XYZ file of C-alpha atoms in Angstrom:
583
model
C 93.131 16.290 -3.603
C 93.446 19.946 -2.883
C 91.330 20.821 -6.029
C 88.677 18.560 -4.753
C 88.781 20.103 -1.331
C 88.412 23.597 -2.900
C 85.369 22.474 -4.853
C 83.892 21.074 -1.625
C 84.540 24.314 0.231
C 82.910 26.312 -2.498
C 79.766 24.251 -2.342
C 79.743 24.576 1.481
C 80.135 28.363 1.108
C 77.210 28.502 -1.331
C 74.906 26.309 0.894
C 75.979 28.129 4.055
C 75.246 31.582 2.509
C 71.727 30.396 1.592
C 71.111 29.135 5.048
C 72.489 32.305 6.711
C 70.470 34.510 4.563
C 67.240 32.486 5.376
C 68.080 32.770 9.077
C 68.820 36.463 9.070
C 65.753 37.319 7.001
C 63.555 35.657 9.596
C 64.977 37.409 12.658
C 62.894 40.237 14.217
C 64.786 42.031 16.857
C 62.651 45.186 17.181
C 58.985 44.607 16.337
C 56.421 47.078 15.151
C 52.846 46.896 16.266
C 51.433 48.459 13.175
C 47.673 47.674 13.386
C 45.095 46.177 15.719
C 46.276 42.972 17.193
C 49.625 43.388 15.374
C 48.946 41.764 12.003
C 46.394 41.121 9.343
C 45.479 37.802 11.108
C 44.697 39.738 14.313
C 46.865 37.225 16.095
C 47.922 39.535 18.973
C 51.167 37.541 19.191
C 54.760 39.030 19.168
C 58.144 37.516 19.742
C 59.190 40.804 21.374
C 59.845 40.792 25.165
C 57.722 42.644 27.706
C 57.929 43.008 31.471
C 57.431 39.675 33.232
C 58.065 41.197 36.631
C 56.568 44.412 37.964
C 57.407 47.518 35.787
C 60.114 49.717 37.167
C 58.571 53.085 38.007
C 61.616 55.111 37.249
C 62.097 53.503 33.874
C 58.424 53.539 32.829
C 56.601 56.618 31.789
C 53.242 58.289 31.321
C 52.240 61.305 29.205
C 48.999 63.272 29.282
C 47.777 64.304 25.832
C 45.835 67.544 26.480
C 42.553 68.138 24.566
C 41.806 71.039 22.241
C 37.943 71.071 22.064
C 35.109 71.312 24.512
C 34.219 67.673 24.197
C 34.395 65.180 27.150
C 37.401 62.926 26.858
C 38.682 64.936 23.912
C 42.124 63.512 24.427
C 41.147 59.920 25.344
C 43.197 57.050 24.048
C 40.522 54.637 23.012
C 42.385 52.545 20.466
C 45.462 50.260 20.810
C 48.583 52.497 20.461
C 50.520 51.788 17.242
C 54.301 51.329 17.376
C 56.596 52.001 14.397
C 60.413 51.976 14.892
C 61.122 54.090 17.963
C 57.706 55.943 18.055
C 54.301 55.387 19.506
C 51.340 56.929 17.750
C 47.774 57.654 18.863
C 44.678 59.456 17.584
C 42.095 61.122 19.776
C 38.503 62.280 19.450
C 39.622 65.956 19.385
C 41.153 65.394 15.991
C 44.827 65.194 17.087
C 47.431 62.658 16.064
C 50.345 62.354 18.375
C 53.844 60.841 18.053
C 55.720 59.936 21.290
C 59.193 58.565 21.742
C 58.673 55.115 22.909
C 61.584 54.936 25.372
C 61.629 58.472 26.773
C 57.872 59.096 26.664
C 58.502 62.505 25.272
C 56.040 64.124 22.812
C 57.744 64.431 19.435
C 54.804 66.164 17.715
C 51.030 66.489 18.140
C 48.912 67.961 15.285
C 45.312 68.791 15.180
C 44.743 67.497 11.638
C 41.281 65.892 11.788
C 37.757 67.028 12.374
C 36.672 66.297 15.981
C 34.707 63.100 16.304
C 32.453 61.832 19.146
C 34.844 58.795 19.689
C 38.032 57.315 18.275
C 37.009 53.659 18.494
C 38.671 52.447 15.282
C 42.298 51.478 15.504
C 44.429 52.970 12.667
C 46.914 50.903 10.662
C 50.279 51.671 9.215
C 51.848 50.861 5.865
C 55.722 50.608 5.656
C 55.367 50.584 1.874
C 53.939 54.104 1.668
C 54.973 55.316 5.161
C 51.276 56.125 5.809
C 48.834 55.859 8.621
C 45.139 55.198 7.810
C 42.907 56.646 10.516
C 39.115 55.850 10.658
C 36.858 58.472 12.241
C 33.499 58.375 13.832
C 32.229 60.880 11.273
C 32.906 58.417 8.435
C 36.082 60.001 7.211
C 39.222 57.985 6.516
C 42.478 60.029 6.830
C 45.678 59.217 5.028
C 48.605 60.648 7.125
C 52.286 60.894 6.250
C 54.293 59.400 9.184
C 57.357 61.617 8.588
C 55.837 65.018 8.477
C 52.326 64.357 9.908
C 50.669 65.855 6.871
C 47.281 64.636 5.684
C 47.788 63.410 2.120
C 44.194 62.369 1.509
C 40.828 62.437 3.311
C 37.918 60.258 2.081
C 34.279 60.114 3.050
C 34.541 56.311 3.275
C 31.351 55.497 5.081
C 29.112 56.435 8.011
C 30.569 55.562 11.455
C 33.906 54.011 11.063
C 34.224 52.205 14.327
C 36.114 49.155 13.265
C 39.900 48.633 13.204
C 41.518 49.052 9.877
C 43.118 45.862 8.449
C 46.075 46.514 6.147
C 47.389 43.787 3.915
C 49.466 43.909 0.797
C 48.659 47.413 -0.498
C 44.929 47.315 0.473
C 42.860 48.746 3.333
C 39.874 46.923 4.791
C 37.270 48.290 7.232
C 33.504 48.394 7.766
C 30.996 51.016 8.919
C 27.701 51.360 10.642
C 24.836 53.879 10.910
C 22.748 53.083 13.986
C 21.855 55.330 16.879
C 21.461 52.303 19.188
C 25.276 51.570 18.869
C 24.507 47.949 17.849
C 26.196 48.159 14.405
C 23.353 48.018 11.753
C 22.984 49.266 8.229
C 26.644 48.984 7.269
C 28.904 48.197 4.376
C 32.366 46.693 4.168
C 35.061 48.404 2.156
C 38.337 47.562 0.309
C 40.538 50.449 -0.667
C 43.844 50.862 -2.513
C 46.467 52.466 -0.252
C 48.310 54.200 -3.030
C 45.461 56.433 -4.299
C 42.748 55.721 -1.783
C 40.200 54.982 -4.482
C 37.414 52.635 -3.895
C 38.635 49.151 -4.719
C 35.068 47.960 -3.744
C 32.281 48.149 -1.214
C 29.997 45.441 -0.211
C 26.596 46.473 1.352
C 25.045 43.950 3.649
C 21.411 44.064 2.460
C 21.482 40.271 1.766
C 22.458 39.792 5.349
C 19.610 41.436 7.266
C 21.205 44.952 7.081
C 24.035 43.998 9.299
C 26.825 46.411 10.087
C 30.255 46.656 11.784
C 30.830 48.044 15.299
C 34.383 47.102 16.497
C 34.065 44.027 14.178
C 37.263 43.986 12.057
C 38.366 41.567 9.398
C 41.226 39.069 9.165
C 42.995 38.956 5.803
C 43.787 35.338 4.830
C 45.277 34.582 1.460
C 43.030 35.994 -1.260
C 40.188 36.665 1.172
C 38.967 38.780 4.087
C 36.845 37.172 6.795
C 34.456 39.326 8.910
C 31.476 38.968 11.223
C 28.394 41.134 11.113
C 26.009 42.614 13.717
C 23.321 40.433 12.088
C 25.278 37.213 13.054
C 26.788 36.244 9.671
C 30.406 35.266 9.068
C 31.311 36.205 5.640
C 34.312 35.549 3.325
C 34.970 38.115 0.629
C 37.406 38.210 -2.240
C 40.101 40.803 -1.508
C 40.284 42.122 -5.111
C 36.613 42.775 -5.776
C 34.511 42.289 -2.567
C 32.473 39.546 -3.984
C 31.100 37.036 -1.496
C 32.966 33.759 -1.533
C 31.071 31.977 1.318
C 29.104 32.790 4.364
C 27.323 31.062 7.272
C 24.534 32.162 9.586
C 25.974 31.571 12.972
C 22.833 30.718 14.985
C 21.952 27.939 12.523
C 25.400 26.479 12.152
C 26.162 26.504 15.859
C 22.613 25.772 17.124
C 22.174 28.994 19.074
C 19.025 31.165 19.217
C 19.463 34.485 17.680
C 18.171 36.246 20.747
C 20.947 34.794 22.945
C 23.626 35.036 20.251
C 23.316 38.861 19.854
C 25.608 40.839 17.612
C 29.309 40.312 16.858
C 31.510 43.099 18.275
C 34.908 41.409 18.062
C 37.275 41.142 15.116
C 37.953 37.857 13.412
C 41.270 36.195 14.314
C 42.876 33.555 12.103
C 45.506 30.931 13.105
C 47.560 29.424 10.399
C 48.594 26.653 12.872
C 45.047 25.393 13.266
C 43.442 26.702 10.007
C 40.558 28.110 11.906
C 39.007 31.537 12.502
C 37.920 32.702 15.956
C 35.500 35.456 17.179
C 33.094 36.240 19.976
C 29.536 37.644 20.402
C 27.761 39.939 22.851
C 25.634 37.017 23.831
C 28.620 35.476 25.517
C 29.979 32.902 23.023
C 33.458 32.196 21.691
C 33.409 30.511 18.254
C 35.951 28.628 16.114
C 35.325 27.303 12.663
C 37.693 25.976 10.035
C 38.484 28.264 7.122
C 39.830 26.725 3.849
C 42.367 28.489 1.733
C 39.959 28.501 -1.052
C 37.816 30.922 0.933
C 35.097 28.536 2.115
C 34.171 27.461 5.632
C 34.235 23.865 6.842
C 31.228 23.606 8.941
C 32.140 20.077 10.202
C 35.172 21.534 12.040
C 33.644 23.987 14.500
C 33.297 24.563 18.214
C 31.567 27.017 20.564
C 31.932 27.839 24.229
C 30.051 30.087 26.526
C 32.331 32.658 28.212
C 29.798 35.538 29.112
C 29.290 38.707 27.198
C 32.329 39.433 25.064
C 33.734 41.936 22.590
C 37.248 40.451 22.813
C 39.075 39.159 19.842
C 40.627 35.777 20.825
C 44.411 35.051 20.565
C 45.492 31.488 19.795
C 48.871 29.974 20.707
C 50.105 26.470 21.155
C 46.749 24.823 21.312
C 45.135 27.332 23.569
C 42.655 30.134 23.016
C 42.736 33.310 25.248
C 39.680 35.630 25.303
C 38.241 38.278 27.596
C 34.631 38.747 28.821
C 32.586 40.247 31.407
C 32.895 38.729 34.831
C 30.717 36.420 37.100
C 29.319 39.501 38.894
C 28.581 43.136 38.152
C 31.579 45.274 37.541
C 33.998 42.407 37.044
C 35.613 40.737 34.086
C 37.445 37.555 33.192
C 40.289 36.240 30.972
C 39.605 32.705 29.794
C 42.031 30.023 28.700
C 40.314 27.402 26.476
C 41.500 24.192 24.899
C 41.700 24.900 21.254
C 40.609 21.399 20.260
C 37.040 21.735 21.630
C 37.061 25.165 23.476
C 36.618 23.485 26.794
C 37.747 25.554 29.789
C 41.249 25.195 31.249
C 41.332 28.149 33.550
C 39.778 31.433 34.183
C 41.223 34.663 35.783
C 38.814 37.190 37.213
C 39.620 40.944 37.203
C 38.432 44.222 38.708
C 36.361 45.124 35.606
C 35.122 43.878 32.207
C 37.782 42.658 29.794
C 36.370 44.346 26.702
C 39.796 44.349 24.907
C 41.809 41.710 23.186
C 44.770 39.904 24.913
C 48.333 40.444 23.600
C 50.856 37.541 23.910
C 54.664 37.661 24.156
C 56.386 34.348 23.064
C 59.898 35.872 23.789
C 60.497 33.487 26.718
C 59.287 30.334 24.976
C 62.209 28.006 24.713
C 60.119 24.997 23.787
C 57.961 24.571 26.888
C 55.183 26.933 25.573
C 55.917 29.468 28.197
C 54.084 32.693 27.258
C 52.957 35.884 28.961
C 49.481 37.369 28.321
C 48.850 41.141 28.733
C 45.350 42.552 28.944
C 43.342 45.373 30.456
C 40.157 45.934 32.493
C 37.653 48.506 31.404
C 36.731 50.154 34.619
C 37.251 53.545 36.323
C 40.504 52.261 37.759
C 41.501 50.400 34.688
C 44.271 47.952 35.189
C 46.850 46.109 33.099
C 47.444 42.447 33.958
C 50.405 40.132 33.124
C 49.701 36.323 33.418
C 52.062 33.453 32.681
C 50.868 30.213 30.992
C 52.657 27.250 29.549
C 51.930 23.980 27.807
C 50.199 21.501 30.081
C 49.443 23.909 32.807
C 45.994 23.858 34.401
C 46.149 27.265 36.029
C 47.636 30.755 35.479
C 50.439 32.605 37.316
C 49.687 36.189 38.129
C 53.035 37.977 37.468
C 52.012 41.526 38.015
C 49.289 44.130 37.723
C 49.440 47.834 37.207
C 46.825 50.530 38.151
C 47.803 54.140 37.510
C 47.681 56.629 40.464
C 44.247 57.920 41.295
C 44.752 61.209 39.585
C 45.811 59.473 36.309
C 43.552 56.471 36.247
C 40.333 55.979 34.203
C 38.564 53.452 31.920
C 40.856 51.414 29.675
C 38.741 50.539 26.699
C 41.288 48.932 24.520
C 44.172 46.498 25.091
C 47.960 46.866 24.853
C 50.658 46.839 22.196
C 54.150 45.363 22.866
C 57.457 46.491 21.443
C 61.098 46.240 22.540
C 60.422 45.376 26.153
C 57.539 47.929 26.584
C 53.761 47.577 27.120
C 51.894 50.503 25.839
C 48.251 51.463 26.568
C 46.056 54.485 27.021
C 42.935 55.521 28.958
C 39.974 57.876 28.989
C 41.860 60.367 31.126
C 44.089 61.109 28.177
C 47.095 59.328 29.438
C 49.494 57.153 27.434
C 51.581 54.796 29.378
C 54.862 52.902 28.567
C 55.710 50.124 31.131
C 59.043 48.404 31.249
C 61.844 47.357 33.633
C 65.670 46.657 33.556
C 65.429 43.203 32.283
C 63.507 44.335 29.219
C 65.827 47.205 28.387
C 69.142 45.201 28.575
C 70.239 44.053 25.128
C 68.433 41.339 23.021
C 71.396 39.014 22.114
C 71.844 37.199 18.833
C 74.728 36.515 16.319
C 75.465 34.400 13.391
C 78.572 33.164 11.534
C 79.267 32.983 7.809
C 80.502 29.340 8.065
C 80.035 26.753 10.818
C 82.494 24.018 9.703
C 85.595 23.464 7.679
C 89.163 22.310 7.836
C 91.825 23.880 10.043
C 92.758 27.545 9.505
C 89.068 28.056 9.240
C 88.336 31.777 9.106
C 84.869 32.547 10.486
C 83.286 35.938 10.328
C 80.888 36.548 13.209
C 78.083 39.022 12.845
C 76.439 40.711 15.892
C 72.623 40.721 15.478
C 71.967 42.139 19.001
C 69.527 44.922 19.585
C 70.607 47.990 21.635
C 74.002 46.609 22.640
C 76.799 49.132 23.341
C 79.687 46.692 24.413
C 80.628 43.199 23.259
C 82.822 40.349 24.529
C 83.133 37.250 22.375
C 84.512 33.861 23.645
C 85.434 31.691 20.637
C 85.657 28.580 22.624
C 89.468 27.887 21.880
C 90.805 30.255 24.526
C 90.600 33.414 22.428
C 88.339 36.373 22.933
C 87.444 39.668 21.149
C 85.721 42.929 22.078
C 84.942 43.860 18.447
C 81.312 44.041 17.421
C 81.889 41.850 14.357
C 85.148 39.997 14.715
C 86.878 37.472 12.307
C 88.463 34.510 14.036
C 90.697 31.734 12.674
C 90.384 28.294 14.115
C 93.703 26.505 13.760
C 93.007 23.276 15.613
C 90.522 20.472 14.820
C 87.696 20.263 17.227
C 84.095 21.344 18.204
C 83.773 24.855 19.698
C 80.999 26.577 21.608
C 80.825 30.357 21.056
C 79.442 32.958 23.458
C 78.643 36.612 23.161
C 78.221 38.893 26.234
C 76.677 42.199 25.325
C 75.702 45.121 27.459
C 74.203 48.619 27.714
C 73.454 51.060 30.610
C 70.733 48.725 31.778
C 72.658 45.570 32.085
C 74.408 42.652 30.386
C 73.210 39.459 28.859
C 75.078 36.405 27.432
C 74.134 34.059 24.687
C 75.928 30.659 24.185
C 75.668 28.604 21.039
C 76.829 25.168 21.965
C 79.022 23.258 19.455
C 78.615 26.052 17.050
C 81.794 25.715 15.126
C 83.194 22.367 13.857
C 86.682 22.217 12.434
C 87.625 18.986 10.589
C 87.832 17.500 7.069
C 85.332 14.620 6.763
C 83.130 14.626 3.737
C 81.007 11.479 4.082
C 83.126 8.364 4.273
C 86.179 9.943 2.802
C 88.980 7.370 3.156
C 91.476 10.121 3.904
C 89.419 11.389 6.908
C 90.664 10.732 10.306
C 89.345 7.575 11.822
C 86.722 8.118 14.467
C 85.698 11.656 13.279
C 82.328 12.897 14.336
C 79.797 13.999 11.716
C 78.703 17.582 11.834
C 75.295 19.114 11.163
C 76.880 21.205 8.319
C 78.032 17.973 6.602
C 74.614 16.496 6.898
C 73.118 19.665 5.299
C 75.678 19.428 2.492
C 75.065 15.716 1.851
C 71.299 16.478 1.587
C 71.986 18.937 -1.088
C 74.120 16.418 -3.042
C 71.445 13.670 -2.566
C 68.689 16.017 -3.766
C 70.581 16.794 -7.003
C 72.035 13.312 -7.335
C 75.584 14.753 -7.470
C 78.689 12.920 -6.459
C 80.909 14.042 -3.675
C 83.802 16.099 -5.239
C 86.280 14.442 -2.892
C 85.422 10.774 -3.320
C 83.043 10.599 -6.238
C 80.596 8.837 -3.987
C 76.896 9.398 -4.591
C 75.196 9.693 -1.181
C 72.021 7.723 -0.579
C 69.023 8.565 1.588
C 69.875 5.590 3.921
C 73.399 6.954 4.316
C 71.983 10.396 5.305
C 69.704 8.734 7.905
C 72.894 7.001 9.434
C 74.729 10.306 9.438
C 71.885 11.941 11.332
C 71.977 9.156 13.957
C 75.742 9.491 14.384
C 75.328 13.295 14.598
C 72.442 13.080 17.089
C 74.330 10.885 19.554
C 77.748 12.419 18.834
C 79.143 8.920 18.067
C 82.302 8.388 15.929
C 81.439 7.431 12.415
C 82.822 4.244 11.031
C 84.805 5.097 7.913
């Protein structure tokens, strides 16, 4: 009997180690914002927290980046700030690249390493693989910059005006250019470059597509393809590896819109893996959605369009809703729209003090299953403002949580949106200021923990691992009357039962507590074991183990019984309703 129990415990340890590894590998406690709209899908979605009540003035910060040339707005922050680890990075038109401590708001370094350019409209991207920033400039040069020592490792004349965000994905860099004095984005090409040596992977001129170009219009990388919209109103799918055209559609024809009212695309393309569709907007005032197949083709039969007024905003999609900015109903105003993803019908609209030219950022940190999210976006006016709205599944209106306008001497136009990391919202403006907004709730620890095993027989030794972010003190309650102040304690459960475990962790900003209910189960009851105690309750760990044995058609080492799918279903019912299992 004891040998069989040992075999069972070894199997449980193996299965448990796989599950724990899977859970740990998926946890992101401190999130980078390493490119425009955070990722290669341009989702704009993060699980990081951000202020949901008004920022605390004493904990927030602002820093002015002084210019070094005679240009107007030489130190303007016109792209979304990037966040990598504990540092915020921005480039400016004067040719400077700055690194700022994200919590203290203190300048770490600021180097003039690029030629001055009229604007810095293209958002850089960062690669963890090579620790490199890729910075597009208005003079057509693409700079490769080492993040550690701020040295330029390579400079390429990649195109004409590089005004699109850089999309980074799996060792490649994607961006487009334009050469057009009307700032509409014509006569352009789209480029794919290797990040290791910066050589041309490929370039795709748009001669077949009415000499279209790219002005703010960045790509989404999806599988083996990049999807991008042109100023000449084409949506194009290109192979990542060689730039060959996989599929395209002419938007006015497919959506039944006159070209004169459609106008050019000045948003990036966003992709949602949940819906399998891509989303973008046009200067004519439309928001589009069309299905994108993983073979790189478009499914024209699955498409929707809505009129939202003139827009350059890249949509963000979450939980069946589309969020997108636009100009407002009257001069000098703007709006954020919430649309039903299924048909792009309007759910609600929030009007602001200026055009919403930028793309919304969404924090899902507070979504515990009800779809509660917080949307952060900016208004592009001379007193540019950051707004925080709350939305949740089934709501028909927004909740305005807070808004922030800098003091008169610091305020200016806010062309781009925000980035979110570790409880902060970061943005910049034309006055050369970089802002970091937060409050106490955001800076107290983010709590999480795991255990190496969740069930077993008495004298069960459980190793607990603290996964909290920025915690300085710990108080564990193991649920059996025992506690510990160690960061990673080992506790032995001597008595059969089901135990809830809690961890209270704190730092100088406050304390938070996480309780995992019925987290540890102590008993010996492998599926209908005649030696088990009568009336024992099935545990989730036992169900998981039974599924493994069923999958491999292996007998239980304790009883020799081969579990069936029907028995697993019964076990799940008993577990779900916490009913004693008949032995």
